[in-house]
CSV table of C-alpha atoms and ligand atoms in Angstrom, one decimal:
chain,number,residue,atom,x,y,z
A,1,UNK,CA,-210.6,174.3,-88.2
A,2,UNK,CA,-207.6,173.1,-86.3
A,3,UNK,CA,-208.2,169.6,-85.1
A,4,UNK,CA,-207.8,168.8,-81.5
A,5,UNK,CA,-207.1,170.4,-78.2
A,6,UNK,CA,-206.2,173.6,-77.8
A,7,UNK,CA,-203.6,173.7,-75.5
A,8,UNK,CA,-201.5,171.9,-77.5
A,9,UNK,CA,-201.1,174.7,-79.7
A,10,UNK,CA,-199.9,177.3,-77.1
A,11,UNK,CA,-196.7,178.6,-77.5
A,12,UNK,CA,-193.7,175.7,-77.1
A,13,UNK,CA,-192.7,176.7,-73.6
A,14,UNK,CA,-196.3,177.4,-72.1
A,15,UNK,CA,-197.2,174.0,-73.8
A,16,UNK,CA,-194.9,172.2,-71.6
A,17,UNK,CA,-195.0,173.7,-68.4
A,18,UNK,CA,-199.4,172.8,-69.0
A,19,UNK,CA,-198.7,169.3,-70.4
A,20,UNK,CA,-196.3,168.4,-67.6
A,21,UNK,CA,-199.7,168.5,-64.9
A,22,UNK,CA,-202.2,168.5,-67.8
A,23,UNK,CA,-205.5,170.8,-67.7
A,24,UNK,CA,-208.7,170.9,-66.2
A,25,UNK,CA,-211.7,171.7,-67.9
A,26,UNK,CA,-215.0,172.3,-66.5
A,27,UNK,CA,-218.4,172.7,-68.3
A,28,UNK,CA,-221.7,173.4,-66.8
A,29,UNK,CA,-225.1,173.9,-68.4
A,30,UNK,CA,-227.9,175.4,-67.1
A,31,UNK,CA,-230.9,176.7,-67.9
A,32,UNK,CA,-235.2,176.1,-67.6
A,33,UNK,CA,-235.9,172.4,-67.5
A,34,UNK,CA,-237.4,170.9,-70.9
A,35,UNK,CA,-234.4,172.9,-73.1
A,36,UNK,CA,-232.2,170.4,-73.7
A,37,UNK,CA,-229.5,170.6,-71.3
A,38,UNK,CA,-228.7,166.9,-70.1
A,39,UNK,CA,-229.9,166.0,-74.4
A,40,UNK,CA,-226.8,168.2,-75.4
A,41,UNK,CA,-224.9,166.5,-72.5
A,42,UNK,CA,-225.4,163.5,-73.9
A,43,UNK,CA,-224.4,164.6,-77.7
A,44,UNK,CA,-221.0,166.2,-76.8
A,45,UNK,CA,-220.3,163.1,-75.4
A,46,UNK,CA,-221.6,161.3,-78.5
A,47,UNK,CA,-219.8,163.4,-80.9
A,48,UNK,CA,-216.0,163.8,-80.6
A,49,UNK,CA,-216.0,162.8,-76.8
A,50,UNK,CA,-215.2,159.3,-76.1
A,51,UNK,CA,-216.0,156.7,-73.0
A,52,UNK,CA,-217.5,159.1,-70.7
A,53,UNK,CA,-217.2,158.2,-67.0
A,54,UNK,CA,-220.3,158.6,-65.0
A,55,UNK,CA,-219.9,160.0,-61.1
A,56,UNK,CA,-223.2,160.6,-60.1
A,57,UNK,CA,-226.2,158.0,-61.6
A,58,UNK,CA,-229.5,160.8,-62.1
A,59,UNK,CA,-231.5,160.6,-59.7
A,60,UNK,CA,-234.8,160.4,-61.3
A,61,UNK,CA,-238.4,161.3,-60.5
A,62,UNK,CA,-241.3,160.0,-62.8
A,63,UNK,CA,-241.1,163.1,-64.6
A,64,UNK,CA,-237.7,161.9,-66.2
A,65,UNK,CA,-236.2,165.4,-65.2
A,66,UNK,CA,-233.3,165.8,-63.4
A,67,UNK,CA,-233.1,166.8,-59.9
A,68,UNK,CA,-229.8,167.0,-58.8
A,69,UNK,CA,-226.5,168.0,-60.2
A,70,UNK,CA,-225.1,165.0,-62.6
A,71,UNK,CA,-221.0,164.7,-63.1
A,72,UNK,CA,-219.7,163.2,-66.2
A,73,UNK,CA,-216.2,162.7,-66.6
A,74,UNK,CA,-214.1,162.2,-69.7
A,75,UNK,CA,-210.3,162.2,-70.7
A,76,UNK,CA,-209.7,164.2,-73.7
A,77,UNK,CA,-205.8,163.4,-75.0
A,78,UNK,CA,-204.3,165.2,-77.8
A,79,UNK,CA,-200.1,164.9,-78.8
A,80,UNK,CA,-199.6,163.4,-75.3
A,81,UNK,CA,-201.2,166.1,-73.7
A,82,UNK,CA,-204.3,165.5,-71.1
A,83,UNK,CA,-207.4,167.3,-70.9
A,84,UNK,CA,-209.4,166.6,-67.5
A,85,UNK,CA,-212.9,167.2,-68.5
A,86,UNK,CA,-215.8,167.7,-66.4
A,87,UNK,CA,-219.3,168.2,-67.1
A,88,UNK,CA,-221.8,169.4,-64.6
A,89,UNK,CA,-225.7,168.9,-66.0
A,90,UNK,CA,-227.9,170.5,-63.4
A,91,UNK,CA,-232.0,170.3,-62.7
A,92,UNK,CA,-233.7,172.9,-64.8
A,93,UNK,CA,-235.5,175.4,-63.5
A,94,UNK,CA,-238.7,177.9,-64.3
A,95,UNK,CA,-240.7,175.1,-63.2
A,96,UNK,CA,-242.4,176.5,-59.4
A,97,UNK,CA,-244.0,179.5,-58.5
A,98,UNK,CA,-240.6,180.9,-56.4
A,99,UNK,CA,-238.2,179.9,-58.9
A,100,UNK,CA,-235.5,181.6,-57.1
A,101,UNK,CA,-235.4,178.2,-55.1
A,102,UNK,CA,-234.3,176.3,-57.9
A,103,UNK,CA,-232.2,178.9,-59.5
A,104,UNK,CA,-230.2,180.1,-56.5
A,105,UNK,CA,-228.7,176.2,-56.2
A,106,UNK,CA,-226.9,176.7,-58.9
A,107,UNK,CA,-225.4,179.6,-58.1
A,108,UNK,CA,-224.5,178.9,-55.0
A,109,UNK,CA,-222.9,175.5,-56.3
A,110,UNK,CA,-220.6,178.6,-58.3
A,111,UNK,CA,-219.5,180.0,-55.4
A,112,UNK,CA,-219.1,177.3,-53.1
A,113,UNK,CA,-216.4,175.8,-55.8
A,114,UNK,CA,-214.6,179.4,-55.6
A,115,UNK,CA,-214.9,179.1,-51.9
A,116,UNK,CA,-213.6,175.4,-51.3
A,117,UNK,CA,-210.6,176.2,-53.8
A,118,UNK,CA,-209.9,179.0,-51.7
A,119,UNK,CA,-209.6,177.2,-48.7
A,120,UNK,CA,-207.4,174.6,-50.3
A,121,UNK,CA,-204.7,176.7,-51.5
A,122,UNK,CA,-204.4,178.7,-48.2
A,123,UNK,CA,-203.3,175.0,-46.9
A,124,UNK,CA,-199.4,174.2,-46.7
A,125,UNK,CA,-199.8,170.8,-48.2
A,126,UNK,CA,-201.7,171.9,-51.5
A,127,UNK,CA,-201.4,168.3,-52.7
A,128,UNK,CA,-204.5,166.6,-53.9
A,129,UNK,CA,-206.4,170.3,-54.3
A,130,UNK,CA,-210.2,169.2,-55.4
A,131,UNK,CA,-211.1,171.4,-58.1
A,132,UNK,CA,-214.1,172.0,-59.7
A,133,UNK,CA,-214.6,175.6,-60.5
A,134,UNK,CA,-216.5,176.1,-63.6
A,135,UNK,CA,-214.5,178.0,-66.4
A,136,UNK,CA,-217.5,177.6,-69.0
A,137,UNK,CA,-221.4,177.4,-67.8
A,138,UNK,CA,-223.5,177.4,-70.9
A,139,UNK,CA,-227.2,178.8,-70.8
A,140,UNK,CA,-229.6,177.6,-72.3
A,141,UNK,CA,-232.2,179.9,-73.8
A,142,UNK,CA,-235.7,178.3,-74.6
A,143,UNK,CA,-236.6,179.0,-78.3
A,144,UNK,CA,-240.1,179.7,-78.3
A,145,UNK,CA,-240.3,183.5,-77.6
A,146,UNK,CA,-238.7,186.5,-79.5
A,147,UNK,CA,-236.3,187.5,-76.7
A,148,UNK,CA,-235.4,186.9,-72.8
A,149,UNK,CA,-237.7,185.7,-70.2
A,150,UNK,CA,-237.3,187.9,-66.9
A,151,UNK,CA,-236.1,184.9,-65.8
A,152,UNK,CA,-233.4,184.2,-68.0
A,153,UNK,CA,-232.5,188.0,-67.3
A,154,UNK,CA,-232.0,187.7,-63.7
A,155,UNK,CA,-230.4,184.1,-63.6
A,156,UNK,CA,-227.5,185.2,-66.6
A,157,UNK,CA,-226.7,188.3,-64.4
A,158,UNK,CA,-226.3,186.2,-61.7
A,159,UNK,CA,-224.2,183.9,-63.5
A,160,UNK,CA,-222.3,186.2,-65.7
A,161,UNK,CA,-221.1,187.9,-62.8
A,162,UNK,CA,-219.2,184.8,-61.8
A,163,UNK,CA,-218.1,182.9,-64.2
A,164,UNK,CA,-217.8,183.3,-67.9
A,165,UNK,CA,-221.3,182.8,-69.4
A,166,UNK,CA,-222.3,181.5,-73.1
A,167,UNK,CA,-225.7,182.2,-74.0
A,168,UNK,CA,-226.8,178.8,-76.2
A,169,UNK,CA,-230.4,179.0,-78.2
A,170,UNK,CA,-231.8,175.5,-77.7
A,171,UNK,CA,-233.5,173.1,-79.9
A,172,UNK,CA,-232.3,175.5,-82.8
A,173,UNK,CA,-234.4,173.3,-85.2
A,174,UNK,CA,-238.2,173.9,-83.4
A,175,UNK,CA,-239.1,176.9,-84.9
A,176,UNK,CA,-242.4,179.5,-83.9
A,177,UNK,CA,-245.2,178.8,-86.7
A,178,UNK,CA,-243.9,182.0,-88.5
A,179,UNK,CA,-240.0,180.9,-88.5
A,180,UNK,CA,-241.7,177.6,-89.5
A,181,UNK,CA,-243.5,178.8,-92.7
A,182,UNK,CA,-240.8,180.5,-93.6
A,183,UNK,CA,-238.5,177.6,-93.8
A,184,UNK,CA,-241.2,175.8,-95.5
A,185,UNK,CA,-241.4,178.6,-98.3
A,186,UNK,CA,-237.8,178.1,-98.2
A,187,UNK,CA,-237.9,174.7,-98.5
A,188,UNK,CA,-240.1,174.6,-101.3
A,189,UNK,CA,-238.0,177.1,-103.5
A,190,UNK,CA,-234.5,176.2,-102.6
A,191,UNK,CA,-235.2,172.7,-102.0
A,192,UNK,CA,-232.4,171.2,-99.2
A,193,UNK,CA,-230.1,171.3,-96.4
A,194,UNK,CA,-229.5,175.6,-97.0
A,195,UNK,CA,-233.2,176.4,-96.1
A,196,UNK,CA,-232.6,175.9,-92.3
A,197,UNK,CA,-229.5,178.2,-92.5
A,198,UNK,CA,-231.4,180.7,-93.3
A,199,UNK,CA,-234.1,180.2,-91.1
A,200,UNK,CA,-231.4,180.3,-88.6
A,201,UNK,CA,-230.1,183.4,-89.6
A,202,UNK,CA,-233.2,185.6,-90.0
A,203,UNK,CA,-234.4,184.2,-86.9
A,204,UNK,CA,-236.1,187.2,-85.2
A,205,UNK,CA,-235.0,185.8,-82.0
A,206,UNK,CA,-231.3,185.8,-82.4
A,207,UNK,CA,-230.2,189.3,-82.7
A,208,UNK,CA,-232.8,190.4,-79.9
A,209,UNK,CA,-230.7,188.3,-77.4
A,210,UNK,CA,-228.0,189.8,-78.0
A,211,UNK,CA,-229.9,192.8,-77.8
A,212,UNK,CA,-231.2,192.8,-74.5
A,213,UNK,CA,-228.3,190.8,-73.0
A,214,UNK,CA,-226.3,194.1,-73.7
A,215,UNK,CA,-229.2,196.2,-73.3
A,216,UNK,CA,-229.4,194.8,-69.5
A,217,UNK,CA,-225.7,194.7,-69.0
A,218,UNK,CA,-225.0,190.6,-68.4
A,219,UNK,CA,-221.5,190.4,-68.6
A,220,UNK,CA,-220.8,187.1,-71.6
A,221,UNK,CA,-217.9,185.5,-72.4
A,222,UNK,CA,-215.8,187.4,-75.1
A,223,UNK,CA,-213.1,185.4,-76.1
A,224,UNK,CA,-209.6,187.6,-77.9
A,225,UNK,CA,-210.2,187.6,-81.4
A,226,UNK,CA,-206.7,188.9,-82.9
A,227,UNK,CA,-204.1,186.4,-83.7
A,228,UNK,CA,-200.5,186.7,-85.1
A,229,UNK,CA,-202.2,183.7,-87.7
A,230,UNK,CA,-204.4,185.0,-89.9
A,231,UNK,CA,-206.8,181.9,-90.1
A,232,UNK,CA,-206.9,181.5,-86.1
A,233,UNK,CA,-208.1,185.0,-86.2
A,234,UNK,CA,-211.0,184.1,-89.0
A,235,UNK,CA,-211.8,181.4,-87.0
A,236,UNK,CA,-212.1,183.2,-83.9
A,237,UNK,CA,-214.2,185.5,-86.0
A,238,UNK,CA,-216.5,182.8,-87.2
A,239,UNK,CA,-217.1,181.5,-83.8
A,240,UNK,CA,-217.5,184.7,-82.1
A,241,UNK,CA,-220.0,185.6,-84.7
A,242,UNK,CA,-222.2,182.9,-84.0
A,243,UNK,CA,-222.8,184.0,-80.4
A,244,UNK,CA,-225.6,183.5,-78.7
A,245,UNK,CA,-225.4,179.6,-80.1
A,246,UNK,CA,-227.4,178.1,-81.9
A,247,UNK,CA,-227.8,174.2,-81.3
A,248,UNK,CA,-229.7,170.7,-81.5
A,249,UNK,CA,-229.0,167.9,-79.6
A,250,UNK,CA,-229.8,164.2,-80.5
A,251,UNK,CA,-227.8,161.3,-79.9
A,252,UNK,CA,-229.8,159.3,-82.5
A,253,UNK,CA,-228.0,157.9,-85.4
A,254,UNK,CA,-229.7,158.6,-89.1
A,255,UNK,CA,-228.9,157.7,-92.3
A,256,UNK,CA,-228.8,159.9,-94.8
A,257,UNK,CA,-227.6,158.3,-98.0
A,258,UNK,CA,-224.6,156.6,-97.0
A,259,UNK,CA,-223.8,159.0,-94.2
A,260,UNK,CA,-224.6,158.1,-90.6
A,261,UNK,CA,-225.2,161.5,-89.2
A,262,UNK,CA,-226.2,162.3,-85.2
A,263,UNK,CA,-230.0,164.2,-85.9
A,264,UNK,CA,-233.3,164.6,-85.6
A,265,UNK,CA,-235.8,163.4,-88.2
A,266,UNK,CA,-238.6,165.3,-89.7
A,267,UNK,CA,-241.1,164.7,-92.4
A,268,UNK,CA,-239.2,167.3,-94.7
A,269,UNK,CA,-235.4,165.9,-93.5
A,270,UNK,CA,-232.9,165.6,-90.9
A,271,UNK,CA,-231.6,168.3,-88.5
A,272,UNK,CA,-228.1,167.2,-88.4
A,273,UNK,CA,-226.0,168.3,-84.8
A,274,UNK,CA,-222.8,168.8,-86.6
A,275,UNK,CA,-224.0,170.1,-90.0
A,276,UNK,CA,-222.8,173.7,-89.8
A,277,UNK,CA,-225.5,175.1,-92.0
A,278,UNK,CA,-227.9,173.5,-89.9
A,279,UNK,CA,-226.8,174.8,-86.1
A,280,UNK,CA,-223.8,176.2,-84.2
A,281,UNK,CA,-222.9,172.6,-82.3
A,282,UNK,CA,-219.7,172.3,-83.9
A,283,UNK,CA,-218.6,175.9,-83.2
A,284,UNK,CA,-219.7,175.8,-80.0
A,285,UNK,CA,-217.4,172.5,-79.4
A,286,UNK,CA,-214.6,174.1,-81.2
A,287,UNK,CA,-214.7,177.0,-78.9
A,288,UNK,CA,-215.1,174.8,-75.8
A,289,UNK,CA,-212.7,172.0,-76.4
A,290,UNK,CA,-210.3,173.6,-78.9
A,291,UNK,CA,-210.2,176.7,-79.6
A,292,UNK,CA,-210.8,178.3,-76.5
A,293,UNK,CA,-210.3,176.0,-74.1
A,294,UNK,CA,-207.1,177.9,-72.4
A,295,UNK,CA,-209.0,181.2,-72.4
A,296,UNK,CA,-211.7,180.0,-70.5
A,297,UNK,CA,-209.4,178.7,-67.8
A,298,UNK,CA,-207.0,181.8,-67.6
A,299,UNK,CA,-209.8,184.2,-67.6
A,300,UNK,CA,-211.8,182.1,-64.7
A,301,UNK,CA,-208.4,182.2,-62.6
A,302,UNK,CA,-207.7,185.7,-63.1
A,303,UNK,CA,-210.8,187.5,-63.2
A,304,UNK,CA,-213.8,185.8,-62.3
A,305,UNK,CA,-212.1,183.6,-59.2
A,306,UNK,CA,-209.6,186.5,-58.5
A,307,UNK,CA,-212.8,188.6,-58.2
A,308,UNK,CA,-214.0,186.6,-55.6
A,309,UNK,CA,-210.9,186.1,-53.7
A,310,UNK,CA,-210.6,189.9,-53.7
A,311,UNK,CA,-214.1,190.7,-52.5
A,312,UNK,CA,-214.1,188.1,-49.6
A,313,UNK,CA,-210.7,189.2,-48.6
A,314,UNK,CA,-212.4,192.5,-48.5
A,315,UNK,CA,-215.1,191.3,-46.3
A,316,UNK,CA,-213.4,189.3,-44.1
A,317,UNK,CA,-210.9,191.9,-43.0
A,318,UNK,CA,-213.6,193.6,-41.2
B,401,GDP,P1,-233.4,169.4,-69.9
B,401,GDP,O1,-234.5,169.4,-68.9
B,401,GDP,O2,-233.0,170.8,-70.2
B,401,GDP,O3,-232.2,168.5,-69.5
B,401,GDP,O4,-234.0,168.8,-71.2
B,401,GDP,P2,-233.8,167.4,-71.9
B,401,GDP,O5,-232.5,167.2,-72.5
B,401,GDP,O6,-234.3,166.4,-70.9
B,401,GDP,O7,-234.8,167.5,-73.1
B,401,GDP,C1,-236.2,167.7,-73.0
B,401,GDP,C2,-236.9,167.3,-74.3
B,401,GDP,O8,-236.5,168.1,-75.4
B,401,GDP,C3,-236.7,165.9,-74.6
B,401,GDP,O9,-237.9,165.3,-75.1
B,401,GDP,C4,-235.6,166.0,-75.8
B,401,GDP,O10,-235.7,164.9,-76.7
B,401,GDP,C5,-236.0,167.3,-76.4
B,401,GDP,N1,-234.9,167.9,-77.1
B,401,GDP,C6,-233.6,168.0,-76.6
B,401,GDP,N2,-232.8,168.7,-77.4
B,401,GDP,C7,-233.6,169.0,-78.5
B,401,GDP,C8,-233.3,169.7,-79.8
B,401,GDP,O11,-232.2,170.1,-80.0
B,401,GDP,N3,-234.4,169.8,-80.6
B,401,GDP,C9,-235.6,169.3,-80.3
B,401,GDP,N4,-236.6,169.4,-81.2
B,401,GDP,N5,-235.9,168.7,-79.2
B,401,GDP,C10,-234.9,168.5,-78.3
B,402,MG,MG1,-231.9,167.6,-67.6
């Protein structure tokens, strides 16, 4: 895969007209509480994202969750060019008995970005314009069932419908009993680091998402496939392929040998984060922070955000 950020590989003029202001990118993750959101959080920024900065210190309750949203910060810099990124890590939800009370936050927090940016640019002066709409919000989907919660179903509608969505299939290394034996069996015959893959792949889970996410017609990102560069478009391929992603998140360090790998140790081996026969991370960063990086934030200004400035200047007219 191409290293670094993406933007530096647009098109010579494009390139500098960005570089000249730099980019912003904005992540968000979201997604029932206990799935791994501010763990993943923590690993990007472990794992090919240096010195984060943090805004907001968690607020934290003896539970350890998080209750309100957390902003970390980082600088990503590539050929000269900057990268602005922001991560948003938000409370879980699923956890109360009206869970639209925790759910509808977060959505709000969506639209009051579109709203506030809005405002801004209808100012003369658009100097200083605060910006934080989100161009990526990744959902996390709990692994334990074989397809979407009613929950999950009405929050990724929700979400999809404002801002490009990326289904993510947490703790991709916590398998049901059945996916469990199987890798096991797997284990036992192949012996090694393959066995998960397969796991992963055969899944039951995974191709039922994608099922009913269709099925119940939540709009996902789909990022442009076809390139004029054959191996851009393989790549695009690969990645595109492994939607909805698969990931783990540890920030532990575990030696394997003489590797240091990020990972999660079991009594029958490690589930390494960046080891793609293990999990999707390292698409998934690709896609986010490489690869995909300028789709996201041309498709947010001219579809999802236009969207919204369209339908309010609808409203408002009357
Ligand atoms: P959040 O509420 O979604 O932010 O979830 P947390 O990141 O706080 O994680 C909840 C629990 O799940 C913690 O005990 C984590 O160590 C664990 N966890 C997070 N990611 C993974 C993973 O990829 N695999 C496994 N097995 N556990 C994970
Ligand atoms: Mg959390």
């Amino acid at each position: 895969l191409p290293d670094g950020v993406g933007i530096a590989h647009l098109p010579n003029q494009r390139h500098k007209i960005v570089s000249k202001r730099g980019a912003k990118f904005t992540l968000m993750v979201c997604g029932e509480s206990g799935c791994g959101k501010s763990t993943y959080v923590n690993t990007l920024f472990t794992s090919g994202i240096k010195d984060p900065k943090k805004l907001h210190l968690r607020h934290t309750k003896q539970t350890e969750k998080t209750v309100e949203i957390e902003i970390t910060k980082a600088e990503l810099e590539e050929k000269n060019f900057k990268v602005k990124l922001t991560v948003i890590d938000t409370p879980g939800f699923g956890d109360y008995v009206n869970n639209r009370d925790s759910w509808m936050p977060i959505v709000e927090f969506l639209d009051d970005q579109h709203e506030s940016f809005m405002g801004q640019e209808q100012q003369p002066t658009r100097a200083g314009i605060i910006d934080l709409r989100v161009h990526a919000c990744l959902y996390f989907i709990r692994p334990n069932g074989h397809t979407l919660k009613p929950l999950d179903i009405e929050v990724m509608k929700q979400i999809g419908s404002r801002v490009n969505l990326i289904p993510v299939i947490a703790k991709a290394d916590t398998l049901t009993p059945q996916d469990l034996a199987k890798f096991k069996r797997n284990v036992s015959r192949k012996g090694g680091e393959r066995a998960l893959l397969i796991c992963l792949t055969h899944h039951p889970s995974i191709t039922q998402i994608l099922d009913v996410i269709h099925a119940q017609g939540i709009q996902i990102y789909s990022c442009p496939i076809e390139s004029d560069d054959e191996e851009v478009t393989s790549t695009n391929q690969r990645i595109m392929d492994a939607m909805p992603f698969a990931v783990i998140g540890s920030t532990e360090d575990i030696t394997i040998g003489d590797r240091t790998v990020k990972g999660r140790q079991y009594s029958w081996g490690v589930a390494e984060v960046e080891n793609e026969d293990h999990c999707d991370f390292k698409k998934l960063r690709t896609l986010l922070i490489r690869s995909h990086m300028h789709d996201l934030i041309s498709t947010t200004e001219e579809t999802h955000y236009e969207s919204y400035r369209q339908t309010q200047m609808e409203t408002r007219k009357f």
